[in-house]
mmCIF file of C-alpha atoms in Angstrom:
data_model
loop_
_atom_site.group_PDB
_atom_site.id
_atom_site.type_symbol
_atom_site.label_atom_id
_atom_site.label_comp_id
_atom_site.label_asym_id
_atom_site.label_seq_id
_atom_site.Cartn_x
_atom_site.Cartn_y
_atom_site.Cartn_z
ATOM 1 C CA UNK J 382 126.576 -23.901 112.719
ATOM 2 C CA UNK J 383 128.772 -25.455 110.011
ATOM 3 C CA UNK J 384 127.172 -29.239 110.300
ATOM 4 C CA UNK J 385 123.695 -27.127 110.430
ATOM 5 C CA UNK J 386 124.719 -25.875 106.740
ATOM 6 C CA UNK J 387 126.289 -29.349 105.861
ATOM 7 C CA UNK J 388 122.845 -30.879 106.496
ATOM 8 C CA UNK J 389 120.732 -28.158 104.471
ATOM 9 C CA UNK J 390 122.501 -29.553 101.342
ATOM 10 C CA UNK J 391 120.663 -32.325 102.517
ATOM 11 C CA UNK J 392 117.230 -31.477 101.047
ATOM 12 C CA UNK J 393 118.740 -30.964 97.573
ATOM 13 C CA UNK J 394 120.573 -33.589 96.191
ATOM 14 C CA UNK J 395 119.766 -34.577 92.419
ATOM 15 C CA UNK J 396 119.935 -38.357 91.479
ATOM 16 C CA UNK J 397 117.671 -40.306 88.891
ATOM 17 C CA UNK J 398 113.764 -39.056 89.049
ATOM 18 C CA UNK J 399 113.242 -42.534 89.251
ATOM 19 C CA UNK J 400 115.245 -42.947 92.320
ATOM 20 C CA UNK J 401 113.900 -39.757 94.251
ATOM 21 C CA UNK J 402 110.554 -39.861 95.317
ATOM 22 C CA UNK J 403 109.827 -35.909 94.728
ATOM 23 C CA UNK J 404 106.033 -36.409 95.374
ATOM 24 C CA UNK J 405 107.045 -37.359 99.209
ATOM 25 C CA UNK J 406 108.535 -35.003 101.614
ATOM 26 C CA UNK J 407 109.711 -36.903 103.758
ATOM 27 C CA UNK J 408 110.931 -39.635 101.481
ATOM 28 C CA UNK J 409 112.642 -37.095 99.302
ATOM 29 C CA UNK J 410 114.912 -36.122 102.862
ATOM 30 C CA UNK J 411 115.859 -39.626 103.962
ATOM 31 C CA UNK J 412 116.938 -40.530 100.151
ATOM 32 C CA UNK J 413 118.736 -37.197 99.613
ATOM 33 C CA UNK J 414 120.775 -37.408 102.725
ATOM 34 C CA UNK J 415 121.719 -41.075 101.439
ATOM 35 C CA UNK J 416 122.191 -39.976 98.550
ATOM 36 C CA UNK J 417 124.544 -36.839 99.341
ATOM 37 C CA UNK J 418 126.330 -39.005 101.726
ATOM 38 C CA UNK J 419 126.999 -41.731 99.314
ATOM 39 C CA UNK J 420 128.088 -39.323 96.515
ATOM 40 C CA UNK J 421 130.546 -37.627 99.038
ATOM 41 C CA UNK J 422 131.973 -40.337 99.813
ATOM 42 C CA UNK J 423 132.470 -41.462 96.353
ATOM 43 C CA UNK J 424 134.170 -39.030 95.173
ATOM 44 C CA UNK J 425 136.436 -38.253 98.192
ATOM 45 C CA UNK J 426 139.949 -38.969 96.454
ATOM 46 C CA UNK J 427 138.950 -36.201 94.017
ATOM 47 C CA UNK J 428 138.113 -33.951 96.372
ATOM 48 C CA UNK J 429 141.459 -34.672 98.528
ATOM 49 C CA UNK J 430 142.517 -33.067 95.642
ATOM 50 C CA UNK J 431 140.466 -30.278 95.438
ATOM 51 C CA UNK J 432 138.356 -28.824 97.156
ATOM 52 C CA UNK J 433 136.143 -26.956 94.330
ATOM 53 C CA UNK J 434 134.727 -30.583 93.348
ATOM 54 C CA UNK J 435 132.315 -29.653 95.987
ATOM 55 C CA UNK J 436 131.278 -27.029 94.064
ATOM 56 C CA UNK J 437 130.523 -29.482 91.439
ATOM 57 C CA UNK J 438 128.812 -31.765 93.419
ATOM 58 C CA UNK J 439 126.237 -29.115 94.446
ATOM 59 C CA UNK J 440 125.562 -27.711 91.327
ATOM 60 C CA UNK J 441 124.961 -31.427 90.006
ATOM 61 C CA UNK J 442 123.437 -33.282 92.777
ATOM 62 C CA UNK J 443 121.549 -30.780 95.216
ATOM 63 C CA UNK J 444 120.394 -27.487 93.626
ATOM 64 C CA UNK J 445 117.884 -29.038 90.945
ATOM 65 C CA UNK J 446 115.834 -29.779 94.301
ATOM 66 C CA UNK J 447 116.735 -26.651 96.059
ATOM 67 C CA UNK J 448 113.408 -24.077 95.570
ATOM 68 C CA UNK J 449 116.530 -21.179 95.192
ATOM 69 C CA UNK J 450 113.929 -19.129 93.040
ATOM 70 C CA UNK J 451 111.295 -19.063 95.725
ATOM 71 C CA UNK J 452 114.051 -18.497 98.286
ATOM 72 C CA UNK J 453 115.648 -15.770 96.272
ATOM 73 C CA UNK J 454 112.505 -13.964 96.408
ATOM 74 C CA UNK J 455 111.872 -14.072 100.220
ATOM 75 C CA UNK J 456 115.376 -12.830 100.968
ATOM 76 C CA UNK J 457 114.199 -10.087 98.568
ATOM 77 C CA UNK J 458 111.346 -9.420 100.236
ATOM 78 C CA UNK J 459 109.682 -5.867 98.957
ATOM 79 C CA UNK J 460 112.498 -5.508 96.172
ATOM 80 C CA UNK J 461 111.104 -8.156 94.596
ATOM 81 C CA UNK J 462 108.344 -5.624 93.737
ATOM 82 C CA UNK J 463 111.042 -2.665 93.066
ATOM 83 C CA UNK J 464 113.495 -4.277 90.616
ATOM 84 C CA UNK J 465 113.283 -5.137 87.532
ATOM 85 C CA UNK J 466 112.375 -8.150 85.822
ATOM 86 C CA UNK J 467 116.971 -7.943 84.717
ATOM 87 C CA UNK J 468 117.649 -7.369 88.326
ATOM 88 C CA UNK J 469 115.246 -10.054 89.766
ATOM 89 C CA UNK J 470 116.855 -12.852 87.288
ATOM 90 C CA UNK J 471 120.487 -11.486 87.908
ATOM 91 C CA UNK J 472 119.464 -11.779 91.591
ATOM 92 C CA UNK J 473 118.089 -15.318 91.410
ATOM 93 C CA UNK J 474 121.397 -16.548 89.812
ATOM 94 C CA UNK J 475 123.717 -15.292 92.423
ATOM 95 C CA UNK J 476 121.813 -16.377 94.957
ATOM 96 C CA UNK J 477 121.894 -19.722 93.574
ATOM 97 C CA UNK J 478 125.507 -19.011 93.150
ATOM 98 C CA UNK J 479 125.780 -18.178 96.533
ATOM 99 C CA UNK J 480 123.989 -20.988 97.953
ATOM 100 C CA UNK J 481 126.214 -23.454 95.612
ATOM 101 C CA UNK J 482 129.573 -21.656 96.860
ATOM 102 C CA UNK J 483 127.890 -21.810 101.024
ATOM 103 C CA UNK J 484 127.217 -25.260 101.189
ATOM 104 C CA UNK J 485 130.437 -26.652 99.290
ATOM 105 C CA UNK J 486 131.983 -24.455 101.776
ATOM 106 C CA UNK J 487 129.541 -26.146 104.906
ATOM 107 C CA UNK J 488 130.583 -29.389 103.366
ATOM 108 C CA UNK J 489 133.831 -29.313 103.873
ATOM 109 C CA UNK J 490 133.267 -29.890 107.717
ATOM 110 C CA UNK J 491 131.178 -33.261 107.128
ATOM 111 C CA UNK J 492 132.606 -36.339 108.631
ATOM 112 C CA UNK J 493 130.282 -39.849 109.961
ATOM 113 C CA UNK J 494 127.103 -37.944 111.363
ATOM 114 C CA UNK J 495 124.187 -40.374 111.689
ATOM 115 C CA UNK J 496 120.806 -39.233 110.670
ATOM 116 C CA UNK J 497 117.767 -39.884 112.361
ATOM 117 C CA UNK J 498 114.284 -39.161 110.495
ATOM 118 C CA UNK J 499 111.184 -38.558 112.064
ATOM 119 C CA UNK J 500 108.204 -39.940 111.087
ATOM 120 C CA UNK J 501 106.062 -39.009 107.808
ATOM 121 C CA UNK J 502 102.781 -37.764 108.958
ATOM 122 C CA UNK J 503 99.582 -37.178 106.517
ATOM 123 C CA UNK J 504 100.777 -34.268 103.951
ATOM 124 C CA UNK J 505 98.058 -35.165 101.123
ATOM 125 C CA UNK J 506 96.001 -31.453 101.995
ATOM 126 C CA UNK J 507 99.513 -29.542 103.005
ATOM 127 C CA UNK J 508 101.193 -27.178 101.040
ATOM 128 C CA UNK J 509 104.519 -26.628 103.221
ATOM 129 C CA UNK J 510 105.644 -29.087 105.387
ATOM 130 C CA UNK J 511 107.839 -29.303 108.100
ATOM 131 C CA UNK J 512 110.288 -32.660 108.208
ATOM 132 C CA UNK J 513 112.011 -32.969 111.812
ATOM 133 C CA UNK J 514 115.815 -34.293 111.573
ATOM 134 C CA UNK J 515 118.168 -35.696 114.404
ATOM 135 C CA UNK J 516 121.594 -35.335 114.357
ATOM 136 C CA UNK J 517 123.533 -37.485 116.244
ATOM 137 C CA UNK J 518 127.706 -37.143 116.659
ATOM 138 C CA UNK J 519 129.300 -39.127 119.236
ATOM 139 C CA UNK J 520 130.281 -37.164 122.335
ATOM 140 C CA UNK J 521 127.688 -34.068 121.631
ATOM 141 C CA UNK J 522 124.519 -33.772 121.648
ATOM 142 C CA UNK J 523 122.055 -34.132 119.175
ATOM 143 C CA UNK J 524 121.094 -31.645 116.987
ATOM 144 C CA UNK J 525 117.401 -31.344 116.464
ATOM 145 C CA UNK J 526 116.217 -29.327 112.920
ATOM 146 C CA UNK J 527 113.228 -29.127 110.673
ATOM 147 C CA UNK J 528 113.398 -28.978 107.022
ATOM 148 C CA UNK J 529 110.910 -26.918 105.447
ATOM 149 C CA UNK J 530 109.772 -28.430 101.791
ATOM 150 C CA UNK J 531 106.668 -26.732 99.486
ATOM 151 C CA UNK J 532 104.535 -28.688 97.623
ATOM 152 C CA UNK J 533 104.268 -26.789 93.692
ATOM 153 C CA UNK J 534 102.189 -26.667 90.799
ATOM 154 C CA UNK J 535 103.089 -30.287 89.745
ATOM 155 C CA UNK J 536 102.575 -31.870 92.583
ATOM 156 C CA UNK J 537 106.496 -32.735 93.542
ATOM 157 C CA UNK J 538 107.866 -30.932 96.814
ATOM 158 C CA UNK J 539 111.396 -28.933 96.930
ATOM 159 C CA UNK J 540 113.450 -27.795 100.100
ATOM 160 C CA UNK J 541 113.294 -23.640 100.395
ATOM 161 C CA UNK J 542 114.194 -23.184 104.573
ATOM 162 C CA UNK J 543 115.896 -24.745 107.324
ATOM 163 C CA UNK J 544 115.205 -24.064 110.966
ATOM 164 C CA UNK J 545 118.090 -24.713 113.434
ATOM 165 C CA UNK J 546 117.637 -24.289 117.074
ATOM 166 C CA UNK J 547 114.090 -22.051 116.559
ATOM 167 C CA UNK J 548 115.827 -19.938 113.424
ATOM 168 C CA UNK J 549 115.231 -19.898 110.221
ATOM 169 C CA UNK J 550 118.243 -19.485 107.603
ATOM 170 C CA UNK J 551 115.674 -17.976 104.937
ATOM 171 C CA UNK J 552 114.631 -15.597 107.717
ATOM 172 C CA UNK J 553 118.134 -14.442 108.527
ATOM 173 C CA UNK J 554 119.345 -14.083 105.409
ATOM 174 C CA UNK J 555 116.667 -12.232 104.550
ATOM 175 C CA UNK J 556 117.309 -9.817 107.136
ATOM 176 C CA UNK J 557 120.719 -9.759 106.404
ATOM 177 C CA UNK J 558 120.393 -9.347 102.644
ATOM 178 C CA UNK J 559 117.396 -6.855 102.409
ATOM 179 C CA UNK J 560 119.339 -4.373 104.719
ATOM 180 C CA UNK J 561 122.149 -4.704 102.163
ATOM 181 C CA UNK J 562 120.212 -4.328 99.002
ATOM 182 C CA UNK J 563 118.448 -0.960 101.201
ATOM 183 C CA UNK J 564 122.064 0.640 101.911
ATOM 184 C CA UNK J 565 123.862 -0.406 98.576
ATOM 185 C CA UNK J 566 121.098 -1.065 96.240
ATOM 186 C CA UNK J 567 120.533 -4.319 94.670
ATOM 187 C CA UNK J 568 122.750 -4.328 91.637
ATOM 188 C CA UNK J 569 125.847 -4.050 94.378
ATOM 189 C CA UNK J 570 124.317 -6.827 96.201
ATOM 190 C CA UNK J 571 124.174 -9.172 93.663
ATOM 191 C CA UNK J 572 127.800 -8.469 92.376
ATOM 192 C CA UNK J 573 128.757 -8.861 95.957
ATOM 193 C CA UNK J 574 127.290 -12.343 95.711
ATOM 194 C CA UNK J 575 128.579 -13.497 92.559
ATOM 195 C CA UNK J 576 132.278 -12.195 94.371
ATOM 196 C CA UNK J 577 131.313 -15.155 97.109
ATOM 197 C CA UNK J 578 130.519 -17.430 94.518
ATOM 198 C CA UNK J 579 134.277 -17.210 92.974
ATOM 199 C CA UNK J 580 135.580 -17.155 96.000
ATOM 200 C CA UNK J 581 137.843 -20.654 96.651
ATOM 201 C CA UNK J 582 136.588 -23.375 99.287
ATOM 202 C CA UNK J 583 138.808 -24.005 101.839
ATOM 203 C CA UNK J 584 139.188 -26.412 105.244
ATOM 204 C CA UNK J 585 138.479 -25.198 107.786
#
């Protein structure tokens, strides 16, 4: 599952506008991933050295095209309607926080993966589309996934889900997260999430 979450930072890296096509789905995967890759590799020596860099490199170069409002309030799900306008913008942040802190973990586990990119298809009258990714590692087999991006208000597309072997990480998370926020309530929930934020990356 770890190269799964290694290749949902994929879908979020920042670079120039001018060098992004946002207005693109399926351009705005294939650059990210070289983009993210590239980046990584850059600054490797750095993080040799340590390991939070990769929280850096999130926070700079993936989550301005990560939809982590939108996906904050689907792991919410009805509590979005029973918190507070506070709560809801203390829960988008660690969320955020939380997705920053996962996928510097996840990225700690990338090494040469080639990517394979299917082929853009007609999106001009879609408003979520669904961008099919190959995998390929030598000596295993490939590992098939579909990014889900939504088109907004201005017309440019972000990434909000990725489905992995039929699931959807939105979907279990939400399940995961909505039974916390039901047993603990949601202002233990998001402290519990800021916790994971601090929490040091390590190899794995």
């Amino acid at each position: 599952m770890s190269v799964i979450l290694v290749l949902a930072t994929l879908l979020s890296v920042t670079a120039q506008a001018e060098e992004v096509d946002r207005t693109d789905p399926y351009k705005l995967v294939e650059q990210v991933a070289d983009k993210t890759f590239g980046r990584f590799a850059a600054d490797k020596a750095i993080i040799d050295q340590d390991l939070g860099h990769l929280k850096v490199i999130v926070e700079q170069e993936l989550m301005p095209y990560v939809d982590y409002k939108y996906a904050a309030y689907k792991v919410m799900g009805q509590y979005v309607r029973e918190s507070s306008k506070e709560q809801r913008s203390e829960f988008v942040e660690a969320f955020k926080g939380y997705l920053i802190a996962t996928y510097a973990q996840a990225l700690t586990e990338y090494t040469d993966q080639t990517v394979e990119f299917s082929p853009a298809r007609d999106f001009s009258n879609e408003k979520i589309v669904e961008v099919s990714v190959q995998i390929v590692e030598n000596g295993r087999p490939p590992i098939k996934l579909v990014f889900k991006a939504r088109r907004l208000k201005d017309k440019t597309w972000k990434a909000f889900d990725l489905v992995a072997e039929g699931v959807s990480l939105l979907a279990s998370k939400r399940s995961e997260i909505s039974n916390l926020i039901r047993q603990q309530g949601i202002d233990n929930v998001i402290q519990m999430l800021n916790d994971k934020t601090q929490q040091d990356i390590t190899a794995e």
